[in-house]
Amino acid sequence: MANRARTSLPRTLAAHAILLAYTAIALFPVFVIVINAMKSRRAIFAHPLQLPGPKSFDLIGFQTVLSQGNFPLYFWNSLIVTVVSLAFILLFGAMAAFALSEYRFKGNLLMGLYLALGIMIPIRLGTVAILQLMVATGLVNTLFALILVYTAQGIPLAVFILSEFMKTVSADLKNAGRIDGLSEYRIFFRLVVPLVRPAMATVAVFSMIPIWNDLWFPLILAPAERVKTVTLGAQVFLGQFVTDWNAVLASLSLAIVPVLVLYLVFSRQLIRGITSGAVK
Amino acid sequence: MGALSLSNVCKSFGTVDVIQGVDLEVADGEFCVFVGPSGCGKSTLLRMIAGLEDVTSGEVRIDGARVNLTPPSKREIAMVFQSYALYPHLTVRDNMGLALKQAGTAKAEVAGAVQRASAMLSLDALLERRPAELSGGQRQRVAIGRAIVRRPKLFLFDEPLSNLDAALRVQTRIEIARLHRELSATMIYVTHDQVEAMTLADRIVVLNAGKVAQIGAPMELYNDPANTFVAGFIGSPQMNFLRAADLGEPGETLGIRPEHLTISRESGRIAGSVSHVERLGGETNVYVTTDAHGLLTVRLFGEHSFAFAETVHLTPEPGRSFLFDRAGARIRR
Ligand SMILES: Nc1ncnc2c1ncn2[C@@H]1O[C@H](COP(=O)(O)OP(=O)(O)OP(=O)(O)O)[C@@H](O)[C@H]1O
Ligand SMILES: [Mg+2]
């Protein structure tokens, strides 16, 4: 949608140059990981920035990853934890945000502040208490433990962002629904949620990466083989004395793929939301 | 169809008393319009009738039954909003049919009701479209159609025309008047446009800061205002308020409509100079600055010309003025 009257060539060029430079900087580490994952061990250390050539090309890392350990399972675990946590964060976050933005009740403001506090205080401070809780409830070494913790970790930001957006949804629309006999749940799911979909995609993208990448809680709450996540699984290649760099890089490369797919799904929502709002 | 009755209805938001004791009886089939300046509580009162806002104290009755605690969908009302408030994910047909579907009406019956309403408002060609594919005027017609489909006891309109352009507003106004005749339904209509109020209403309720200033038929309010607020609010251009003492009349204020002031270049009771002239073709409004009474408006019919700063003399027509006391209440003679 180039608007000739408002753009000039030098300005466009400058903007693109800045964006390209930023893209290059942001993608560089990923690029280095991916190319080195496909090289032999010697080539990784000799020429870390070289593209894999006929001589240095080697898929040993991927072979190790797929044969050793239980990587398909780790992937499955990570995916379950991430997707279920995201679903909970979005569902409960959006519901709490709706309640806070829509209903006037005693303690509304206090509740909002209490939830916002969660954004400022890192959940890891409570690790010991969480561990005690999980031990007491017998949830140690289950994926459900991780899902609970990540849901708790993600909800404050979700509520914060979504309640702001929900305040912008037309009150008349919700009232029309009430007069037509829609339940509050139908109003929430059918009228409000579709209109804040872009905001929900934003929340999903922001919440997803820290969950997928987290090492801390899997290590503490679910270190058993059965419930290992990818990030934790990749640690087997990082030894105190020897590190299998091929396998580490290969597992990291593989770990990028699912997040990329999830991101593409959400970002489409994001863009659709933004443009539909803009054109209207 | 149904009648509405409000008795001593109050509404407070926290410590702010937005509605302060409104009493009102609306008869079956009546067209009742709420007017008043922005922020006087018209929408709040309407939303309380709809059940979207709790009543702090007092009683709302529809068809004799107390509905203070009845949820909106059970009050057998329909509401048309200023912002249309159509469901964006549903087609026009589904938008119109949703309320009946929610109430568990049979499919064929819903289809029939939608068909009748769409024929009434000539929406047939638009039934399969979504709200985003309609113009503003079409959206408002769909919103009105959605209200008709339910066959409510009470129609509630909250400034339904204020987002439309002038031509469409006149057209839709006529349409609403026609619907009121055809359906002989009870309608409550909120507006701050007094032309809408005067042309549509059987009875007008003028609200001022959460209180009823006066209730009456349009001509009653125009010819017999109860206080300075109503006198100034109804009628355009606004009524002139003169100092009664200077004219040898009892009371504090003398109100006279612009068309009841005569203007003369030779002689009259109040001298002043012309400060502005508006010529609208059919009528001419002359604004005259006077020493004793400030800026006064004179409305003349036909075309007239006056020069800027020209000295003129104004005389109130006898028997056409209203007298008000210090508190603004009418002194009847
Ligand atoms: N939810 C609320 N909380 C607090 N105050 C409110 C709320 N809703 C309305 N008010 C106040 O109540 C008063 C009346 O509002 P209302 O919307 O009824 O005005 P109105 O007569 O419809 O005005 P307009 O012509 O501008 O639509 C206003 O002063 C407004 O600030
Ligand atoms: Mg209003």
XYZ file of N, CA and C in Angstrom, chain B residues 202-313:
336
model
N -45.172 11.637 20.771
C -46.487 11.947 21.310
C -46.277 12.799 22.554
N -45.238 12.409 23.317
C -44.938 13.111 24.548
C -43.429 13.218 24.696
N -42.980 14.355 25.176
C -41.553 14.570 25.373
C -41.265 14.672 26.866
N -40.188 14.015 27.285
C -39.711 14.165 28.657
C -38.415 14.968 28.574
N -38.415 16.173 29.130
C -37.188 16.966 29.121
C -36.449 16.696 30.423
N -35.203 16.226 30.295
C -34.399 15.928 31.476
C -33.347 17.000 31.648
N -33.095 17.354 32.908
C -32.037 18.302 33.202
C -31.299 17.799 34.432
N -30.036 17.463 34.261
C -29.196 17.005 35.369
C -29.866 15.928 36.201
N -30.431 14.921 35.530
C -30.973 13.769 36.240
C -32.370 13.951 36.797
N -32.981 15.117 36.537
C -34.350 15.331 37.012
C -35.236 15.644 35.826
N -36.527 15.340 35.962
C -37.469 15.689 34.903
C -37.764 17.179 35.007
N -37.489 17.917 33.904
C -37.789 19.345 33.919
C -39.246 19.578 33.552
N -39.746 18.794 32.593
C -41.164 18.882 32.230
C -41.522 17.698 31.339
N -42.759 17.258 31.441
C -43.259 16.211 30.554
C -44.486 16.763 29.857
N -44.563 16.580 28.526
C -45.749 17.065 27.845
C -45.674 16.810 26.357
N -46.799 17.059 25.668
C -46.811 16.944 24.214
C -45.898 18.030 23.642
N -45.364 17.825 22.433
C -44.413 18.798 21.878
C -44.940 20.231 21.911
N -46.189 20.441 21.490
C -46.698 21.805 21.427
C -46.957 22.389 22.814
N -47.267 21.492 23.755
C -47.438 21.925 25.140
C -46.131 22.511 25.666
N -45.027 21.800 25.392
C -43.736 22.285 25.874
C -43.369 23.590 25.193
N -43.740 23.690 23.926
C -43.366 24.877 23.160
C -44.193 26.080 23.598
N -45.488 25.848 23.770
C -46.382 26.967 24.060
C -46.549 27.249 25.543
N -46.149 26.284 26.377
C -46.426 26.443 27.798
C -45.302 25.866 28.651
N -44.070 26.344 28.471
C -42.952 25.756 29.219
C -43.083 26.040 30.711
N -42.655 25.073 31.528
C -42.820 25.205 32.969
C -41.687 25.978 33.615
N -40.568 26.070 32.939
C -39.427 26.769 33.534
C -38.473 27.268 32.451
N -37.478 28.042 32.860
C -36.560 28.629 31.876
C -35.786 27.550 31.133
N -35.507 26.419 31.815
C -34.725 25.375 31.162
C -35.461 24.827 29.941
N -36.724 24.469 30.134
C -37.506 23.931 29.020
C -37.722 25.010 27.967
N -38.007 26.219 28.413
C -38.236 27.312 27.478
C -37.011 27.517 26.593
N -35.829 27.433 27.199
C -34.607 27.645 26.429
C -34.233 26.433 25.597
N -34.628 25.253 26.049
C -34.185 24.038 25.370
C -35.028 23.726 24.140
N -36.336 23.975 24.231
C -37.226 23.663 23.115
C -37.391 24.912 22.257
N -37.250 24.741 20.953
C -37.386 25.870 20.045
C -36.026 26.318 19.548
N -35.947 26.582 18.260
C -34.682 26.990 17.677
C -34.963 28.048 16.622
N -34.262 29.192 16.618
C -33.269 29.602 17.613
C -33.872 29.707 19.019
N -32.953 29.720 19.989
C -33.362 29.692 21.393
C -34.202 30.910 21.789
N -35.048 30.708 22.773
C -35.850 31.809 23.304
C -34.946 32.918 23.878
N -35.412 34.179 23.749
C -34.686 35.298 24.358
C -35.131 35.457 25.800
N -34.165 35.695 26.663
C -34.516 35.958 28.065
C -34.165 37.400 28.393
N -35.193 38.183 28.758
C -35.008 39.611 29.012
C -35.197 39.884 30.500
N -34.671 41.012 30.945
C -34.864 41.360 32.351
C -36.256 41.943 32.512
N -37.084 41.243 33.270
C -38.496 41.607 33.368
C -38.688 43.008 33.972
N -37.856 43.332 34.985
C -38.021 44.609 35.679
C -37.896 45.788 34.711
N -36.949 45.697 33.773
C -36.732 46.794 32.832
C -37.935 47.027 31.933
N -38.769 45.993 31.786
C -39.925 46.126 30.907
C -41.203 46.346 31.699
N -41.028 46.537 33.012
C -42.180 46.815 33.855
C -43.055 45.608 34.096
N -42.462 44.411 34.055
C -43.240 43.187 34.279
C -42.847 42.585 35.625
N -43.727 41.793 36.238
C -43.365 41.135 37.492
C -42.393 39.990 37.225
N -41.743 39.509 38.282
C -40.832 38.367 38.147
C -39.429 38.805 37.780
N -38.592 37.796 37.499
C -37.182 38.053 37.259
C -36.888 38.116 35.760
N -37.423 37.142 35.032
C -37.065 36.999 33.631
C -38.311 37.005 32.765
N -38.186 37.609 31.599
C -39.258 37.544 30.632
C -38.717 36.807 29.418
N -39.381 35.709 29.057
C -38.927 34.942 27.901
C -39.791 35.240 26.707
N -39.166 35.424 25.567
C -39.950 35.654 24.348
C -39.243 34.979 23.175
N -39.989 34.257 22.370
C -39.371 33.542 21.255
C -38.948 34.531 20.175
N -37.907 34.191 19.419
C -37.371 35.110 18.414
C -38.414 35.558 17.394
N -39.392 34.696 17.103
C -40.386 35.097 16.106
C -41.433 36.052 16.674
N -41.420 36.231 18.001
C -42.404 37.120 18.617
C -41.810 38.455 19.035
N -40.649 38.759 18.501
C -40.080 40.089 18.690
C -40.242 40.810 17.360
N -40.801 42.024 17.396
C -40.877 42.766 16.135
C -39.705 43.730 16.078
N -39.234 43.941 14.881
C -38.054 44.788 14.704
C -38.464 45.981 13.855
N -37.947 47.137 14.236
C -38.307 48.331 13.468
C -37.110 49.267 13.447
N -36.954 50.004 12.334
C -35.834 50.953 12.253
C -36.184 52.258 12.956
N -37.508 52.510 13.143
C -37.919 53.812 13.662
C -38.050 53.824 15.182
N -38.928 52.951 15.702
C -39.174 53.064 17.139
C -39.534 51.712 17.731
N -39.369 51.577 19.029
C -39.696 50.335 19.723
C -39.267 50.455 21.163
N -39.431 49.369 21.922
C -39.181 49.470 23.351
C -37.722 49.258 23.720
N -37.026 48.437 22.911
C -35.641 48.135 23.271
C -34.741 48.557 22.109
N -33.795 49.422 22.378
C -32.892 49.853 21.312
C -31.649 48.979 21.303
N -31.107 48.748 20.115
C -29.884 47.956 20.030
C -29.267 48.109 18.659
N -28.138 47.443 18.445
C -27.515 47.523 17.127
C -27.329 46.110 16.571
N -27.465 45.998 15.259
C -27.396 44.703 14.590
C -25.962 44.185 14.656
N -25.779 42.964 15.174
C -24.409 42.454 15.236
C -24.168 41.338 14.221
N -25.241 40.696 13.764
C -25.043 39.632 12.787
C -26.376 39.297 12.141
N -26.350 38.951 10.858
C -27.591 38.592 10.173
C -27.394 37.250 9.482
N -28.288 36.286 9.721
C -28.248 34.990 9.028
C -29.414 34.943 8.053
N -29.129 34.803 6.780
C -30.227 34.753 5.809
C -30.323 33.331 5.267
N -31.438 32.677 5.575
C -31.593 31.266 5.206
C -32.564 31.094 4.058
N -32.972 32.175 3.401
C -33.933 32.063 2.312
C -35.345 32.180 2.840
N -35.824 31.119 3.456
C -37.192 31.128 3.996
C -37.331 32.033 5.203
N -36.246 32.195 5.922
C -36.306 33.035 7.116
C -34.980 33.771 7.300
N -35.038 34.819 8.122
C -33.844 35.604 8.396
C -33.718 35.757 9.902
N -32.551 35.421 10.438
C -32.318 35.613 11.865
C -31.418 36.827 12.069
N -31.894 37.764 12.868
C -31.117 38.976 13.118
C -30.674 38.962 14.575
N -29.395 39.104 14.806
C -28.864 39.142 16.167
C -28.607 40.592 16.525
N -29.198 41.020 17.621
C -29.143 42.427 18.003
C -28.523 42.543 19.395
N -27.494 43.386 19.507
C -26.898 43.623 20.812
C -27.606 44.787 21.479
N -28.099 44.537 22.703
C -28.781 45.611 23.422
C -28.033 45.882 24.718
N -28.163 47.095 25.222
C -27.472 47.442 26.465
C -28.104 46.739 27.653
N -29.438 46.730 27.675
C -30.120 46.252 28.867
C -30.218 44.739 28.932
N -30.286 44.042 27.782
C -30.624 42.624 27.799
C -29.599 41.728 27.111
N -28.492 42.276 26.693
C -27.486 41.446 26.020
C -27.879 41.149 24.582
N -27.436 39.999 24.091
C -27.681 39.648 22.699
C -29.076 39.046 22.550
N -29.883 39.603 21.642
C -31.231 39.080 21.395
C -31.335 38.600 19.950
N -32.183 37.616 19.747
C -32.367 37.071 18.406
C -33.761 37.418 17.917
N -33.851 37.844 16.668
C -35.157 38.117 16.064
C -35.275 37.231 14.843
N -36.400 36.537 14.728
C -36.590 35.661 13.579
C -37.658 36.279 12.692
N -37.287 36.541 11.436
C -38.227 37.141 10.498
C -38.474 36.146 9.382
N -39.675 36.146 8.834
C -39.941 35.226 7.730
C -39.707 35.932 6.418
N -39.170 35.218 5.445
C -38.824 35.816 4.161
C -37.444 36.441 4.224
N -37.087 37.154 3.142
C -35.749 37.745 3.066
C -35.783 39.194 3.543
N -34.830 39.541 4.361
C -34.726 40.908 4.860
C -33.259 41.258 4.872
N -32.939 42.551 4.722
C -31.536 42.877 4.883
C -31.349 44.006 5.870
N -30.351 43.818 6.707
C -29.983 44.833 7.695
C -28.489 45.036 7.593
N -28.053 46.241 7.806
C -26.618 46.504 7.743
C -26.005 46.222 9.108
N -24.747 45.886 9.115
C -24.032 45.660 10.363
C -23.996 46.960 11.174
N -24.226 46.869 12.464
C -24.163 48.007 13.381
C -25.297 49.008 13.207
N -26.236 48.689 12.366
C -27.404 49.541 12.181
C -28.214 49.586 13.484
N -28.759 50.739 13.820
C -29.557 50.838 15.050
C -30.990 50.394 14.762
N -31.503 49.492 15.594
C -32.872 49.014 15.409
C -33.596 49.038 16.757
N -34.908 48.915 16.702
C -35.711 48.908 17.919
C -36.556 47.654 17.947
